[in-house]
Short mmCIF file of the C-alpha atoms (twelve columns), coordinates in Angstrom:
data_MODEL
# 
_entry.id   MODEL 
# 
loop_
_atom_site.group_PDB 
_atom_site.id 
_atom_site.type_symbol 
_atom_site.label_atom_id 
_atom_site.label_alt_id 
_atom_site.label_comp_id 
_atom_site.label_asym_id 
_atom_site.label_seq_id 
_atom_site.Cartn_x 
_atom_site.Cartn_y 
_atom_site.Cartn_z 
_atom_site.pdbx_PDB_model_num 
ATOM 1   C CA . UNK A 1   84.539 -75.718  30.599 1 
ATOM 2   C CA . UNK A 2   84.948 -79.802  30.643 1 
ATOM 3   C CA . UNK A 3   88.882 -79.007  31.549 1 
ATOM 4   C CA . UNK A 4   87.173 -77.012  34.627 1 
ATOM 5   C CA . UNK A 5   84.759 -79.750  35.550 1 
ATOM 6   C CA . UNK A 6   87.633 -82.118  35.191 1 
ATOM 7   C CA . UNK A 7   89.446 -80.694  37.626 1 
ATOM 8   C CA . UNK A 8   86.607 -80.179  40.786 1 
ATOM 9   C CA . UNK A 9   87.191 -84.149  41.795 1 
ATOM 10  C CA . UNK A 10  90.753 -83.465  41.929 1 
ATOM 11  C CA . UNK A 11  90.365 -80.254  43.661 1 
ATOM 12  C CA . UNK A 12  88.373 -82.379  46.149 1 
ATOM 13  C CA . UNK A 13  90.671 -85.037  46.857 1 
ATOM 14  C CA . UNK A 14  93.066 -82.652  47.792 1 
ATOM 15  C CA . UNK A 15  91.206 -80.157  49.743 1 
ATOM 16  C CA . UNK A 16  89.141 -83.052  51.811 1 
ATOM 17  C CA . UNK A 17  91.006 -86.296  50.902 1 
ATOM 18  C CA . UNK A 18  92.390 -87.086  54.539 1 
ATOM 19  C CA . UNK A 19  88.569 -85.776  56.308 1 
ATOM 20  C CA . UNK A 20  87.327 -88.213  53.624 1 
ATOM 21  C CA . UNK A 21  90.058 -91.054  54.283 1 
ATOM 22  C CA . UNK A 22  89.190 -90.333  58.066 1 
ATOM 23  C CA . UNK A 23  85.576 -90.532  58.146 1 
ATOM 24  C CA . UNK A 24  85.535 -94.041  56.229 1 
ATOM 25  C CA . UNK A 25  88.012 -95.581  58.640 1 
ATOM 26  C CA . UNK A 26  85.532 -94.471  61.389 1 
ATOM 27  C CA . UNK A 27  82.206 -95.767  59.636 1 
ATOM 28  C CA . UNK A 28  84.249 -99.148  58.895 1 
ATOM 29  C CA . UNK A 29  85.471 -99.468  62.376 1 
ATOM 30  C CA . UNK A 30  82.495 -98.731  63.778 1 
ATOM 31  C CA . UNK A 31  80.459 -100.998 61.559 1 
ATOM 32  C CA . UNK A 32  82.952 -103.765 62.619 1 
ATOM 33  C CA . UNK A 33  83.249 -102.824 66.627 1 
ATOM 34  C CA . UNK A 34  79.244 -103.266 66.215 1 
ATOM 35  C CA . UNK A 35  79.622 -106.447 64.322 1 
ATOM 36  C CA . UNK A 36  81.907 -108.016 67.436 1 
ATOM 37  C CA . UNK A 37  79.374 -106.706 69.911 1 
ATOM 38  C CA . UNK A 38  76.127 -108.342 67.790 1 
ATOM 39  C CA . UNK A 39  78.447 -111.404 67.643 1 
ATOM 40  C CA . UNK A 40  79.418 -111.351 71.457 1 
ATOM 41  C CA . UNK A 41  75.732 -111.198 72.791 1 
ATOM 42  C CA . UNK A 42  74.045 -113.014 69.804 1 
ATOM 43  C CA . UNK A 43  75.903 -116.186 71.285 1 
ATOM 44  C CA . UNK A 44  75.850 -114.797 75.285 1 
ATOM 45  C CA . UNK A 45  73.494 -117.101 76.853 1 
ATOM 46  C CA . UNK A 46  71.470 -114.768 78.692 1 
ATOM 47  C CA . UNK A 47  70.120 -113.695 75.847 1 
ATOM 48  C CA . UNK A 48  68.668 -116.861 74.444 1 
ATOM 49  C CA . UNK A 49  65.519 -116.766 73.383 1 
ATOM 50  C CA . UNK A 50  64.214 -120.214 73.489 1 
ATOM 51  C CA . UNK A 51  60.221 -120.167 72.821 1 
ATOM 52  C CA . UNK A 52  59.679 -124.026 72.785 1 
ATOM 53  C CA . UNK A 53  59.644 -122.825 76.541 1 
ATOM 54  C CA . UNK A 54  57.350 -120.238 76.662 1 
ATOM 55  C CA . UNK A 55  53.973 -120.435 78.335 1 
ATOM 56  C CA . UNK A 56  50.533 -118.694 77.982 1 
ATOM 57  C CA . UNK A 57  50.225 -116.650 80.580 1 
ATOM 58  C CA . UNK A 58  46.739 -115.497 80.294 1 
ATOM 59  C CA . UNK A 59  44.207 -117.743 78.562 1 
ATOM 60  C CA . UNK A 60  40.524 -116.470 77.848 1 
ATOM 61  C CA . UNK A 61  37.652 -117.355 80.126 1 
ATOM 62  C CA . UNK A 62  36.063 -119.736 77.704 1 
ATOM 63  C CA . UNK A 63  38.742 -121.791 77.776 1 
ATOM 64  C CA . UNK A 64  38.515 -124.467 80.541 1 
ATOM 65  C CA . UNK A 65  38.598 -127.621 78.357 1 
ATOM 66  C CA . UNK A 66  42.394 -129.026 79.498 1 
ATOM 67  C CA . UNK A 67  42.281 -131.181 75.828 1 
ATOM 68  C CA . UNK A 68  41.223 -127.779 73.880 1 
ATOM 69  C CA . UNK A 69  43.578 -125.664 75.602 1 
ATOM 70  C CA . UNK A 70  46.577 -128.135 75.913 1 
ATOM 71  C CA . UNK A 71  45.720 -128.408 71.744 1 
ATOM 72  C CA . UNK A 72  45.579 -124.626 71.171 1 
ATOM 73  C CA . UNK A 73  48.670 -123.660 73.654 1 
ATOM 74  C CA . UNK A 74  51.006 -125.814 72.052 1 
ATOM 75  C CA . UNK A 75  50.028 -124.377 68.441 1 
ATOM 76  C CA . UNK A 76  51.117 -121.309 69.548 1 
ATOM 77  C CA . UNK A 77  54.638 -122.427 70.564 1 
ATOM 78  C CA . UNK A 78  57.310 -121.996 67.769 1 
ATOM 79  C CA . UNK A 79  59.635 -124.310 68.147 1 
ATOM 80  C CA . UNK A 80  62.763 -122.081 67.892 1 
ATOM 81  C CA . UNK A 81  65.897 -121.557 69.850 1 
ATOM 82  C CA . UNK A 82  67.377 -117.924 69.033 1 
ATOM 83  C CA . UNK A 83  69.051 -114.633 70.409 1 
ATOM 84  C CA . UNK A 84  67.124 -111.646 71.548 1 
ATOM 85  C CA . UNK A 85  69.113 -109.824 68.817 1 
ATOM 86  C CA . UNK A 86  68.003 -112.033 66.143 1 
ATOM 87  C CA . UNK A 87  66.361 -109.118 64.075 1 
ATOM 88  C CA . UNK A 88  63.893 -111.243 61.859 1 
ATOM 89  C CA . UNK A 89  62.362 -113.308 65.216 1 
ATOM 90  C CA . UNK A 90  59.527 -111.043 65.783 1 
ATOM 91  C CA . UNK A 91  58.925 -110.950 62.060 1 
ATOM 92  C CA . UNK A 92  58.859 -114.737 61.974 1 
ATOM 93  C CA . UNK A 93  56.578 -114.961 65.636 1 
ATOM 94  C CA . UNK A 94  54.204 -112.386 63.315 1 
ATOM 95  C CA . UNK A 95  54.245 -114.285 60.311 1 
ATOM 96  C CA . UNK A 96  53.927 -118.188 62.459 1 
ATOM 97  C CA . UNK A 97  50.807 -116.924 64.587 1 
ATOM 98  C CA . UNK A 98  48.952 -115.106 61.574 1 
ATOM 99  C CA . UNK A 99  48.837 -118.413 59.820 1 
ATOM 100 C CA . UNK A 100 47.354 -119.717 63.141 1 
ATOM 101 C CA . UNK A 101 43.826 -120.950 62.617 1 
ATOM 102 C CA . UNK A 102 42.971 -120.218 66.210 1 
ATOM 103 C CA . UNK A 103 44.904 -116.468 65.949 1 
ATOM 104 C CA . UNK A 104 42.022 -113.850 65.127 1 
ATOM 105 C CA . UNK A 105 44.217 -110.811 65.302 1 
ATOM 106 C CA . UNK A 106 48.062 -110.333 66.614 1 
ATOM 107 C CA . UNK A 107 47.861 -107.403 68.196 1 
ATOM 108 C CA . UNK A 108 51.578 -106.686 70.020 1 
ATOM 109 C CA . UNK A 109 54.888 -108.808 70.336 1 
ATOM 110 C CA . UNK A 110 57.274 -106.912 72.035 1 
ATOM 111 C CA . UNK A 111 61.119 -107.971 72.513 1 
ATOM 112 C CA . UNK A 112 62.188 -107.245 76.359 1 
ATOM 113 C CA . UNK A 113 65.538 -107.969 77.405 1 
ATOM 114 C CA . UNK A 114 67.643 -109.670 78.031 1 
ATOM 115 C CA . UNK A 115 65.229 -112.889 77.100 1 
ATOM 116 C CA . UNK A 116 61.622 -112.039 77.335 1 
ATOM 117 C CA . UNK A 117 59.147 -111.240 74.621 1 
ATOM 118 C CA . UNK A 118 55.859 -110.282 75.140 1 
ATOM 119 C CA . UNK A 119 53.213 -111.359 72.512 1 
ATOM 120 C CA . UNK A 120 49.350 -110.657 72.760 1 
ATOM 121 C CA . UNK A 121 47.083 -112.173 70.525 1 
ATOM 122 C CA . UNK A 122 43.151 -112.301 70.317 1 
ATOM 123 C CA . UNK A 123 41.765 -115.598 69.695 1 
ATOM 124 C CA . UNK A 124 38.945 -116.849 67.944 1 
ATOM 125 C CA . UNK A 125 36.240 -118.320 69.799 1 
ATOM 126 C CA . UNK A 126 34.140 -121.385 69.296 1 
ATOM 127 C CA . UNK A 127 30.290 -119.884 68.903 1 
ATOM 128 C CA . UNK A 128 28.627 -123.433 67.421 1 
ATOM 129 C CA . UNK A 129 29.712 -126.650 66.967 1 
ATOM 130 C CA . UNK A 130 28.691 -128.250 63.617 1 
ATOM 131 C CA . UNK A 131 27.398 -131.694 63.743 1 
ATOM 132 C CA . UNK A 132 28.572 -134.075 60.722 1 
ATOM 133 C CA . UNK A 133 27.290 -137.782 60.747 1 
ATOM 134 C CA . UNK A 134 29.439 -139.790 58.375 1 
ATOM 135 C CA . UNK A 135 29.148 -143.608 59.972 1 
ATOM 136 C CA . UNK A 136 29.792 -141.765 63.604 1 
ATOM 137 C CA . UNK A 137 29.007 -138.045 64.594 1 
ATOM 138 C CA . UNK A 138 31.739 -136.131 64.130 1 
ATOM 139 C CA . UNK A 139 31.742 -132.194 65.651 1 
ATOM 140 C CA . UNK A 140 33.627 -129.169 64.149 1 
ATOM 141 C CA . UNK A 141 33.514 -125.759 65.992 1 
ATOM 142 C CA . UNK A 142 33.380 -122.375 64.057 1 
ATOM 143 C CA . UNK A 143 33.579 -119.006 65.120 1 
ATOM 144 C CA . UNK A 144 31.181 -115.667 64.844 1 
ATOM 145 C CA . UNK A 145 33.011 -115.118 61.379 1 
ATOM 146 C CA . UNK A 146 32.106 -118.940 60.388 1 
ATOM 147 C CA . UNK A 147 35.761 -119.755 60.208 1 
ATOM 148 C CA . UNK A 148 36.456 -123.285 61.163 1 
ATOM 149 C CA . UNK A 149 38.804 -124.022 64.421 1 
ATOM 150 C CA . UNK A 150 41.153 -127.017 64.519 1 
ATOM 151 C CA . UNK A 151 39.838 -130.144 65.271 1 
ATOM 152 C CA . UNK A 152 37.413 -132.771 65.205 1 
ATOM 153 C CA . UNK A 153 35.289 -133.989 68.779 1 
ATOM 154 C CA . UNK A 154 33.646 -136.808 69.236 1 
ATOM 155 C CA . UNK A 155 32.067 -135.279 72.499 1 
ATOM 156 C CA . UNK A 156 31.617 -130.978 72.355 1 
ATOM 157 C CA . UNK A 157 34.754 -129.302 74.320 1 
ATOM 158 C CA . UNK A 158 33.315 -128.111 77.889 1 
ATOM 159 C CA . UNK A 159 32.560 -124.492 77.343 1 
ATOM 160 C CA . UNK A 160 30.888 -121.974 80.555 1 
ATOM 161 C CA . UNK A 161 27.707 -121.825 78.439 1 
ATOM 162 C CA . UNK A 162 25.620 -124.306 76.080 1 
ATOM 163 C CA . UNK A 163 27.850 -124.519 72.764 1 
ATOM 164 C CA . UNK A 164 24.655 -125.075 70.461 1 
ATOM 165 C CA . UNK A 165 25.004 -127.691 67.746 1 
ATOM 166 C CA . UNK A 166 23.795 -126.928 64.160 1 
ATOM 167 C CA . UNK A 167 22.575 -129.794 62.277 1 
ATOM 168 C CA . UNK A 168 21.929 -130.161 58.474 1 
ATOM 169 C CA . UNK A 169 24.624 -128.692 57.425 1 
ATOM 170 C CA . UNK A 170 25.233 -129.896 54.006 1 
ATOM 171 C CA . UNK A 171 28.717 -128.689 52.553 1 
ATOM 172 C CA . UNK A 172 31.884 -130.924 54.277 1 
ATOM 173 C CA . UNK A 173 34.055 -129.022 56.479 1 
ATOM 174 C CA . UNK A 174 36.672 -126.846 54.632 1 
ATOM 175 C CA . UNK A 175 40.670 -127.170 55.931 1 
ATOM 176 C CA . UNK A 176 40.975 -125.146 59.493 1 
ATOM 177 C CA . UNK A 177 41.351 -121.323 59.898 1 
ATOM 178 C CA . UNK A 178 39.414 -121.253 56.001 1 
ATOM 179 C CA . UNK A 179 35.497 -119.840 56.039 1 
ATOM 180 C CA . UNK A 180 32.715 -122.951 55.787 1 
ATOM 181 C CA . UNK A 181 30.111 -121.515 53.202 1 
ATOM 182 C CA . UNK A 182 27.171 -123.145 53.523 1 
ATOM 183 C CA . UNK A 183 23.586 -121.110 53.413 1 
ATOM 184 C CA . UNK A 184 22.566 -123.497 56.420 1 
ATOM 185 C CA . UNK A 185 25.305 -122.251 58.598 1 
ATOM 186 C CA . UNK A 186 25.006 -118.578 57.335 1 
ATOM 187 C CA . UNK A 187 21.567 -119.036 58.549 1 
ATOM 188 C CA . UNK A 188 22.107 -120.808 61.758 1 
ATOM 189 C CA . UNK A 189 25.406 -118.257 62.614 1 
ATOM 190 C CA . UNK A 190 22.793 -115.410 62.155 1 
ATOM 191 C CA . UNK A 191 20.014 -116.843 64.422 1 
ATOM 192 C CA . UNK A 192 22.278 -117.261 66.900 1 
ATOM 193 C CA . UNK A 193 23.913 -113.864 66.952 1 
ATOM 194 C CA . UNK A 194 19.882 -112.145 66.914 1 
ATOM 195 C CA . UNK A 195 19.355 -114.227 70.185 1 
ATOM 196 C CA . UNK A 196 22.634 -113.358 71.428 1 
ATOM 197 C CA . UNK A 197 22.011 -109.584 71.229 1 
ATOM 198 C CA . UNK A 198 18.749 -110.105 72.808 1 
ATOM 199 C CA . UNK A 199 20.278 -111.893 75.502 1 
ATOM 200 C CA . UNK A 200 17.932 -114.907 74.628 1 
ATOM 201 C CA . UNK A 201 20.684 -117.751 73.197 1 
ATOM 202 C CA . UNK A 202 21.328 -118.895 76.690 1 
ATOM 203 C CA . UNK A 203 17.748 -118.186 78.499 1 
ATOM 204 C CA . UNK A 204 16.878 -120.616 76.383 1 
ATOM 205 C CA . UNK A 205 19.177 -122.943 76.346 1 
ATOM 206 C CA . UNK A 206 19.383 -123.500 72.892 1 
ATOM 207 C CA . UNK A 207 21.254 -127.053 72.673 1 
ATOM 208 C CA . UNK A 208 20.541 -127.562 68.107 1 
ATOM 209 C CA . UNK A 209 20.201 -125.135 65.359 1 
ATOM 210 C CA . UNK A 210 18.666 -127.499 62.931 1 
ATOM 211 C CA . UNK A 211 18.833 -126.002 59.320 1 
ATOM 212 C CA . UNK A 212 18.450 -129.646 57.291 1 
ATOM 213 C CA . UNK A 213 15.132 -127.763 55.417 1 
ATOM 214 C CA . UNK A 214 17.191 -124.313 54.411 1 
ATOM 215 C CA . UNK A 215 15.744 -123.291 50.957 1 
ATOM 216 C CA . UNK A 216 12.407 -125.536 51.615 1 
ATOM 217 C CA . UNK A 217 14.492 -127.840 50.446 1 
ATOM 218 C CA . UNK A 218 12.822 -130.777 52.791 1 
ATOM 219 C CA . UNK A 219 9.335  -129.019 52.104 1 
ATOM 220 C CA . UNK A 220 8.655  -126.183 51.983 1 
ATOM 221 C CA . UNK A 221 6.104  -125.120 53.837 1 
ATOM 222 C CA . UNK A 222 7.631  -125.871 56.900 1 
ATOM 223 C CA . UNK A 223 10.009 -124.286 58.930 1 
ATOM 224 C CA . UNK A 224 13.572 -123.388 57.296 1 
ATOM 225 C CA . UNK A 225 14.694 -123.021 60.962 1 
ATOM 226 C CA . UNK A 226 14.250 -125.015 63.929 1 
ATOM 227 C CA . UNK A 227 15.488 -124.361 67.388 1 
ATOM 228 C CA . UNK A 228 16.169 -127.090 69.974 1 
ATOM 229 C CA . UNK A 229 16.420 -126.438 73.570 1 
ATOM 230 C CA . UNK A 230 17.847 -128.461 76.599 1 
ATOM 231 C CA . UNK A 231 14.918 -129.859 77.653 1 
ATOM 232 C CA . UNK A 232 13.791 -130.587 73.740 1 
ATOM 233 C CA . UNK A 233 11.520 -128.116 73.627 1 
ATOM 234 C CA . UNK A 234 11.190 -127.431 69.486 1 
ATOM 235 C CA . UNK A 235 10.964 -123.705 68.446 1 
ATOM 236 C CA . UNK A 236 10.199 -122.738 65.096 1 
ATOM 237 C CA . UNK A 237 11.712 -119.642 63.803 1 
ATOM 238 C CA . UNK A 238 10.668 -119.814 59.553 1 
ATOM 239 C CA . UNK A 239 13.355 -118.171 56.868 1 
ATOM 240 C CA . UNK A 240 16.613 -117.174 57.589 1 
ATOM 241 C CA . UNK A 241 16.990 -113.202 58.908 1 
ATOM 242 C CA . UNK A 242 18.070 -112.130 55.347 1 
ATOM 243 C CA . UNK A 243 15.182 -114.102 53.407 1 
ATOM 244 C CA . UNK A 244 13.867 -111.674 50.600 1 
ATOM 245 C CA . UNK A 245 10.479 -113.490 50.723 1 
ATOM 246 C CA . UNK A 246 7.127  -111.928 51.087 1 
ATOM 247 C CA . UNK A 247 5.237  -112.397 54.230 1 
ATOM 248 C CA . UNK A 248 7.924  -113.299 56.900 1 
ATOM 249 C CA . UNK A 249 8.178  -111.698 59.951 1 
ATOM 250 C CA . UNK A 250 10.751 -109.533 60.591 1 
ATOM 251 C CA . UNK A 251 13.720 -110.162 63.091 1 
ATOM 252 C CA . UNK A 252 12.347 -107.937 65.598 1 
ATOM 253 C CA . UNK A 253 8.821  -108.896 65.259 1 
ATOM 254 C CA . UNK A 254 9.843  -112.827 66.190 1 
ATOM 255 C CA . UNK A 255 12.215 -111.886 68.940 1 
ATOM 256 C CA . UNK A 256 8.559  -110.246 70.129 1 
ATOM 257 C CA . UNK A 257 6.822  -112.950 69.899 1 
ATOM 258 C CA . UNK A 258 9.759  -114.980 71.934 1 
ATOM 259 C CA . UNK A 259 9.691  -112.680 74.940 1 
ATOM 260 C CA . UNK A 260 5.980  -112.769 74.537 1 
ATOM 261 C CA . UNK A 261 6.017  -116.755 74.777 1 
ATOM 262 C CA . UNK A 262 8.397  -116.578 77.342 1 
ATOM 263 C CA . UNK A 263 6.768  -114.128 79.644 1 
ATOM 264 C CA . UNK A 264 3.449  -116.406 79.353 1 
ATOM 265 C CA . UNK A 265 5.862  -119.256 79.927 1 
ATOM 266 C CA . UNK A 266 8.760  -119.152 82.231 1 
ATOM 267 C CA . UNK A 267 11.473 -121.143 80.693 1 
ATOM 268 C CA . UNK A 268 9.112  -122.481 78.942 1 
ATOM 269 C CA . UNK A 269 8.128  -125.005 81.308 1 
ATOM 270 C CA . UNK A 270 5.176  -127.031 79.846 1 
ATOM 271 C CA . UNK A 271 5.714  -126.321 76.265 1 
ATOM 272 C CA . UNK A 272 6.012  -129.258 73.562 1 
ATOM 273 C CA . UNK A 273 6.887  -126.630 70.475 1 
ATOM 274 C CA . UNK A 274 6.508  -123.179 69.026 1 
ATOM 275 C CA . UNK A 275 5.421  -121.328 66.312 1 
ATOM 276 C CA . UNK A 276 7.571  -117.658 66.178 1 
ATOM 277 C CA . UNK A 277 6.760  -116.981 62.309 1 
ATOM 278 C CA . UNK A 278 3.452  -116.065 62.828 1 
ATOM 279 C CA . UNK A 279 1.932  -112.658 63.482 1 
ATOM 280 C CA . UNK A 280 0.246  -114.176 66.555 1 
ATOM 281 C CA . UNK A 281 2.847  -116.810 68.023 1 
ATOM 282 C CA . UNK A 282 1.417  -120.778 68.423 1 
ATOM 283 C CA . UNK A 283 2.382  -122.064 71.622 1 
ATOM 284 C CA . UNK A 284 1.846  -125.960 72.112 1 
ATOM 285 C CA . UNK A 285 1.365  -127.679 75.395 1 
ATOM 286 C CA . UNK A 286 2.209  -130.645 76.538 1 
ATOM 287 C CA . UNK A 287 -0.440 -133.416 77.128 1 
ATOM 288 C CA . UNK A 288 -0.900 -133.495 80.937 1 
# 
C-alpha cells in the first residue's frame, strides 16, 4: 500500500510534468510582464499623484472665515508625491484624514485615472465657542458631540449665525479632535440643541451660555443656567435638561413658557431678564 502511494507523485510527474512545467512558466511570466507594466506607469508622469496640490473643491456653508478655512484646508492636504498605482495611498489618505480633528466621518475616496482622486469627507462643525480667561480670553470651539476643533481665537471665527459663547466652564481644554468633559458644557451643549430643535437658538440671539453655577455650586438657589442674548437680555433657564431633581420643569414645559414670553414680547424688546423655571414664567421690564 505505501509502495502504491509512493508511486502516485511519480505517476504525476510523468503524466502532467510538461502541463505542470508549462503552466508555471506562464504564471511567472505573467507575474513579471505585470511587474514591468506596474514599473513602467508607476514612474510615467501622467500618473503622478501629487496631493500637496490638491484643492477643496466644495467647502460647507458655514465656512466663510478665510483664517478658519485657510487653517482647516491645509490640514487636509497630505503632503505626498505618489503614483496612481501606489496600492496603499488610499489606505494612507483613510488613515491621515481619520486622525483629522476637523474629519467627522470619511465617507468615499475614490482613485480616478490617470491622476485624480476623489475624497469626500463630512466635517465637524463649530456649535459653541468656549470662553477661557487665563490673563487674556482665550476661545475654543466644539462641536454637537463636544469634541474640541483645532485652535485657539482671540476674536470668535465669523460664522452665518451667532456662535454662542459658554462661560464657566471649569475643566481646561483637552488636546484637539479629544471630547471636553465638563458637566457645564454637557449642560450648556444640551440647552443649546433643545433651542435648536425648537428653532429658538437664533430667534433669540443667544450670544453666552453661562454655566459658572452648574451643581449650585455658586449658590444654589439660583439659576444653574443662564442665557445671554445680543442685546443682554438675561434668561434664566434653572437645572440642566437631565437634572434628576424634584420640582423642575420639564424641557417642554420651559420651551412653553419661552414662546409664551416671546409671543407677549416680540424679540423681547423691553425685557431686562427672565424667569423660565417657573410654572408661571417672570418676565422683568425695563425701567422706562
Amino acid at each position: 500500500m505505501l509502495k502504491t502511494l509512493g508511486l502516485i507523485p511519480l505517476y504525476i510527474l510523468r503524466r502532467w510534468g510538461i502541463h505542470l512545467f508549462v503552466l508555471g512558466m506562464s504564471v511567472f511570466l505573467l507575474l513579471l510582464v505585470h511587474r514591468k507594466v506596474y514599473e513602467h506607469f508607476d514612474s510615467d508622469s501622467r500618473y503622478m499623484l501629487d496631493i500637496n496640490a490638491f484643492k477643496v473643491a466644495n467647502n460647507p456653508d458655514w465656512l466663510i472665515d478665510q483664517e478658519l478655512r485657510d487653517a482647516m484646508n491645509d490640514s487636509l492636504i497630505l503632503k505626498v508625491k505618489t503614483s496612481s498605482f501606489d496600492e496603499d495611498i488610499i489606505n494612507r489618505l483613510r488613515q491621515h484624514y481619520e486622525s483629522n480633528p476637523w474629519v467627522k466621518r470619511v465617507e468615499t475616496i475614490e482613485r480616478r485615472l490617470p491622476n485624480d482622486l476623489k475624497i469626500k469627507l463630512e466635517l465637524r462643525r463649530p456649535y459653541l465657542a468656549v470662553a477661557k480667561n487665563n490673563k487674556q480670553v482665550a476661545y475654543y470651539l466644539v462641536d454637537k458631540d463636544m469634541v474640541r476643533l483645532p485652535g485657539e481665537y482671540s476674536e470668535l471665527p465669523a460664522m452665518p449665525t451667532v456662535l454662542p459663547v459658554v462661560a464657566g466652564v471649569a475643566a481646561n481644554p483637552p488636546l484637539a479632535g479629544r471630547i471636553w468633559s465638563d458637566k457645564g458644557l454637557n449642560a450648556a451643549v444640551s440647552v443649546a440643541a433643545i433651542l435648536d430643535e425648537n428653532n429658538l437658538l437664533d430667534t433669540l440671539k443667544t450670544k453666552t451660555i453661562d454655566v459658572a453655577n452648574i451643581g449650585g455650586k455658586i449658590n444654589s438657589k439660583e439659576s444653574e443656567i443662564v442665557l445671554v442674548t445680543q442685546d443682554k437680555i438675561r434668561i434664566e433657564w434653572g437645572r440642566p435638561p437631565d437634572t434628576d431633581k424634584f420640582g423642575e420643569l420639564s424641557v417642554a414645559e420651559k420651551i412653553n413658557n419661552i414662546k409664551t414670553v416671546l409671543s407677549a414680547c416680540p424679540q423681547l424688546k423691553g425685557v431686562r431678564y427672565v424667569k423660565i423655571q417657573f410654572d408661571q414664567p417672570y418676565i422683568a421690564l425695563e425701567d422706562k
